[in-house]
Amino acid sequence: QVRLVESGGGLVQAGGSLRLSCAASIRVFSITAMAWYRQVPGKQREQVAAITGGGITNYADSVKGRFTISRDNAKNTVYLQMNGLKPEDTAVYFCNTRPYRDWWGQGTQVTVSS
């Protein structure tokens, strides 16, 4: 069974930083592309950043230059370093495969105050 556990969210002032972690119990994790997604109430879930098993990354325009996705295949963990946070980054952040499947975890709340 697939299990995804996100952590590291919290309340931070605009301009601050957070580092999110995703512990992923996924078979052949090392060759599975992963991504971070976020969701605001009333809006569609959107992809924020993605990383292939080989470490190739891509980012949504809204976070490019501020967020960095990385992975540690030995630990089956994906990270999202978020710098220069803005109030519009406030959302629940989820990790999942790319493309995603319907095995979402609980997510972790990120709240950025102004």
PDB file of N, CA, C and O in Angstrom, residues 2 6-8 17-18 27 30 32 37-38 44 49-50 58 64 67 74 85 88 90 93 95 97 105 107:
ATOM      1  N   VAL A   2       0.399   2.303  -0.643  1.00  0.00           N
ATOM      2  CA  VAL A   2       1.115   3.563  -0.724  1.00  0.00           C
ATOM      3  C   VAL A   2       0.738   4.425   0.465  1.00  0.00           C
ATOM      4  O   VAL A   2      -0.436   4.539   0.820  1.00  0.00           O
ATOM      5  N   GLU A   6       3.135  14.060   4.914  1.00  0.00           N
ATOM      6  CA  GLU A   6       3.740  15.381   4.802  1.00  0.00           C
ATOM      7  C   GLU A   6       3.936  15.994   6.186  1.00  0.00           C
ATOM      8  O   GLU A   6       3.141  15.756   7.094  1.00  0.00           O
ATOM      9  N   SER A   7       4.973  16.816   6.320  1.00  0.00           N
ATOM     10  CA  SER A   7       5.237  17.507   7.570  1.00  0.00           C
ATOM     11  C   SER A   7       6.036  18.770   7.292  1.00  0.00           C
ATOM     12  O   SER A   7       6.550  18.959   6.194  1.00  0.00           O
ATOM     13  N   GLY A   8       6.142  19.632   8.295  1.00  0.00           N
ATOM     14  CA  GLY A   8       6.977  20.813   8.199  1.00  0.00           C
ATOM     15  C   GLY A   8       6.246  22.124   8.005  1.00  0.00           C
ATOM     16  O   GLY A   8       6.877  23.184   8.013  1.00  0.00           O
ATOM     17  N   SER A  17      10.779  31.542   5.683  1.00  0.00           N
ATOM     18  CA  SER A  17      11.089  30.279   5.027  1.00  0.00           C
ATOM     19  C   SER A  17      10.529  29.100   5.799  1.00  0.00           C
ATOM     20  O   SER A  17      10.375  29.149   7.021  1.00  0.00           O
ATOM     21  N   LEU A  18      10.236  28.030   5.072  1.00  0.00           N
ATOM     22  CA  LEU A  18       9.830  26.756   5.644  1.00  0.00           C
ATOM     23  C   LEU A  18      10.411  25.648   4.791  1.00  0.00           C
ATOM     24  O   LEU A  18      10.642  25.831   3.589  1.00  0.00           O
ATOM     25  N   ARG A  27       6.775   1.698  -3.811  1.00  0.00           N
ATOM     26  CA  ARG A  27       7.646   0.726  -4.459  1.00  0.00           C
ATOM     27  C   ARG A  27       8.403   1.408  -5.597  1.00  0.00           C
ATOM     28  O   ARG A  27       7.839   2.227  -6.318  1.00  0.00           O
ATOM     29  N   SER A  30      12.833   5.266  -6.228  1.00  0.00           N
ATOM     30  CA  SER A  30      13.973   5.938  -6.841  1.00  0.00           C
ATOM     31  C   SER A  30      13.777   6.264  -8.315  1.00  0.00           C
ATOM     32  O   SER A  30      14.465   7.141  -8.842  1.00  0.00           O
ATOM     33  N   THR A  32      10.592   6.897  -9.541  1.00  0.00           N
ATOM     34  CA  THR A  32       9.254   7.466  -9.601  1.00  0.00           C
ATOM     35  C   THR A  32       9.326   8.981  -9.493  1.00  0.00           C
ATOM     36  O   THR A  32       9.859   9.506  -8.516  1.00  0.00           O
ATOM     37  N   TYR A  37       2.062  19.530  -4.482  1.00  0.00           N
ATOM     38  CA  TYR A  37       0.849  20.187  -4.906  1.00  0.00           C
ATOM     39  C   TYR A  37       0.321  21.018  -3.747  1.00  0.00           C
ATOM     40  O   TYR A  37       0.634  20.743  -2.592  1.00  0.00           O
ATOM     41  N   ARG A  38      -0.495  22.023  -4.048  1.00  0.00           N
ATOM     42  CA  ARG A  38      -1.112  22.794  -2.971  1.00  0.00           C
ATOM     43  C   ARG A  38      -2.560  23.092  -3.324  1.00  0.00           C
ATOM     44  O   ARG A  38      -2.933  23.152  -4.493  1.00  0.00           O
ATOM     45  N   GLN A  44      -8.945  24.779  -7.281  1.00  0.00           N
ATOM     46  CA  GLN A  44      -8.405  23.498  -7.722  1.00  0.00           C
ATOM     47  C   GLN A  44      -7.001  23.286  -7.165  1.00  0.00           C
ATOM     48  O   GLN A  44      -6.230  24.234  -6.998  1.00  0.00           O
ATOM     49  N   ALA A  49       5.761  22.035  -7.795  1.00  0.00           N
ATOM     50  CA  ALA A  49       7.103  21.645  -8.202  1.00  0.00           C
ATOM     51  C   ALA A  49       7.140  20.152  -8.419  1.00  0.00           C
ATOM     52  O   ALA A  49       6.390  19.404  -7.792  1.00  0.00           O
ATOM     53  N   ALA A  50       8.022  19.696  -9.303  1.00  0.00           N
ATOM     54  CA  ALA A  50       8.148  18.276  -9.599  1.00  0.00           C
ATOM     55  C   ALA A  50       9.604  17.909  -9.768  1.00  0.00           C
ATOM     56  O   ALA A  50      10.434  18.752 -10.114  1.00  0.00           O
ATOM     57  N   ASN A  58      11.116  20.903 -12.228  1.00  0.00           N
ATOM     58  CA  ASN A  58      10.407  21.999 -12.855  1.00  0.00           C
ATOM     59  C   ASN A  58       9.467  22.621 -11.828  1.00  0.00           C
ATOM     60  O   ASN A  58       9.082  21.971 -10.856  1.00  0.00           O
ATOM     61  N   LYS A  64       8.833  29.891  -8.984  1.00  0.00           N
ATOM     62  CA  LYS A  64      10.172  29.772  -9.550  1.00  0.00           C
ATOM     63  C   LYS A  64      11.106  30.811  -8.939  1.00  0.00           C
ATOM     64  O   LYS A  64      10.768  31.989  -8.841  1.00  0.00           O
ATOM     65  N   PHE A  67      11.210  28.548  -4.496  1.00  0.00           N
ATOM     66  CA  PHE A  67      11.064  27.194  -3.958  1.00  0.00           C
ATOM     67  C   PHE A  67      12.062  26.258  -4.622  1.00  0.00           C
ATOM     68  O   PHE A  67      12.391  26.416  -5.798  1.00  0.00           O
ATOM     69  N   ALA A  74      17.601   7.380  -0.690  1.00  0.00           N
ATOM     70  CA  ALA A  74      17.963   6.453   0.370  1.00  0.00           C
ATOM     71  C   ALA A  74      16.972   6.511   1.526  1.00  0.00           C
ATOM     72  O   ALA A  74      16.840   5.545   2.281  1.00  0.00           O
ATOM     73  N   LEU A  85       8.533  33.558   1.295  1.00  0.00           N
ATOM     74  CA  LEU A  85       7.110  33.214   1.280  1.00  0.00           C
ATOM     75  C   LEU A  85       6.228  34.448   1.210  1.00  0.00           C
ATOM     76  O   LEU A  85       6.546  35.499   1.781  1.00  0.00           O
ATOM     77  N   GLU A  88       0.041  34.746  -0.612  1.00  0.00           N
ATOM     78  CA  GLU A  88      -0.628  33.922  -1.602  1.00  0.00           C
ATOM     79  C   GLU A  88      -0.108  32.491  -1.662  1.00  0.00           C
ATOM     80  O   GLU A  88      -0.672  31.653  -2.370  1.00  0.00           O
ATOM     81  N   THR A  90      -0.187  30.689   0.976  1.00  0.00           N
ATOM     82  CA  THR A  90      -0.980  30.018   2.000  1.00  0.00           C
ATOM     83  C   THR A  90      -1.849  28.942   1.366  1.00  0.00           C
ATOM     84  O   THR A  90      -2.616  29.206   0.441  1.00  0.00           O
ATOM     85  N   TYR A  93      -0.366  21.877   1.619  1.00  0.00           N
ATOM     86  CA  TYR A  93       0.596  21.316   0.684  1.00  0.00           C
ATOM     87  C   TYR A  93       0.607  19.795   0.778  1.00  0.00           C
ATOM     88  O   TYR A  93       0.672  19.229   1.867  1.00  0.00           O
ATOM     89  N   CYS A  95       2.184  16.035  -1.112  1.00  0.00           N
ATOM     90  CA  CYS A  95       3.074  15.402  -2.060  1.00  0.00           C
ATOM     91  C   CYS A  95       2.347  14.239  -2.709  1.00  0.00           C
ATOM     92  O   CYS A  95       1.367  13.723  -2.180  1.00  0.00           O
ATOM     93  N   THR A  97       2.853  11.321  -6.433  1.00  0.00           N
ATOM     94  CA  THR A  97       3.595  10.990  -7.631  1.00  0.00           C
ATOM     95  C   THR A  97       3.246  11.975  -8.739  1.00  0.00           C
ATOM     96  O   THR A  97       2.301  12.746  -8.642  1.00  0.00           O
ATOM     97  N   GLY A 105      -2.116  12.041   0.882  1.00  0.00           N
ATOM     98  CA  GLY A 105      -1.942  12.027   2.320  1.00  0.00           C
ATOM     99  C   GLY A 105      -2.781  13.109   2.962  1.00  0.00           C
ATOM    100  O   GLY A 105      -3.699  13.663   2.350  1.00  0.00           O
ATOM    101  N   GLY A 107      -1.659  16.049   4.025  1.00  0.00           N
ATOM    102  CA  GLY A 107      -1.168  17.377   3.715  1.00  0.00           C
ATOM    103  C   GLY A 107      -0.631  18.083   4.946  1.00  0.00           C
ATOM    104  O   GLY A 107      -0.793  17.626   6.078  1.00  0.00           O
TER     105      GLY A 107
END
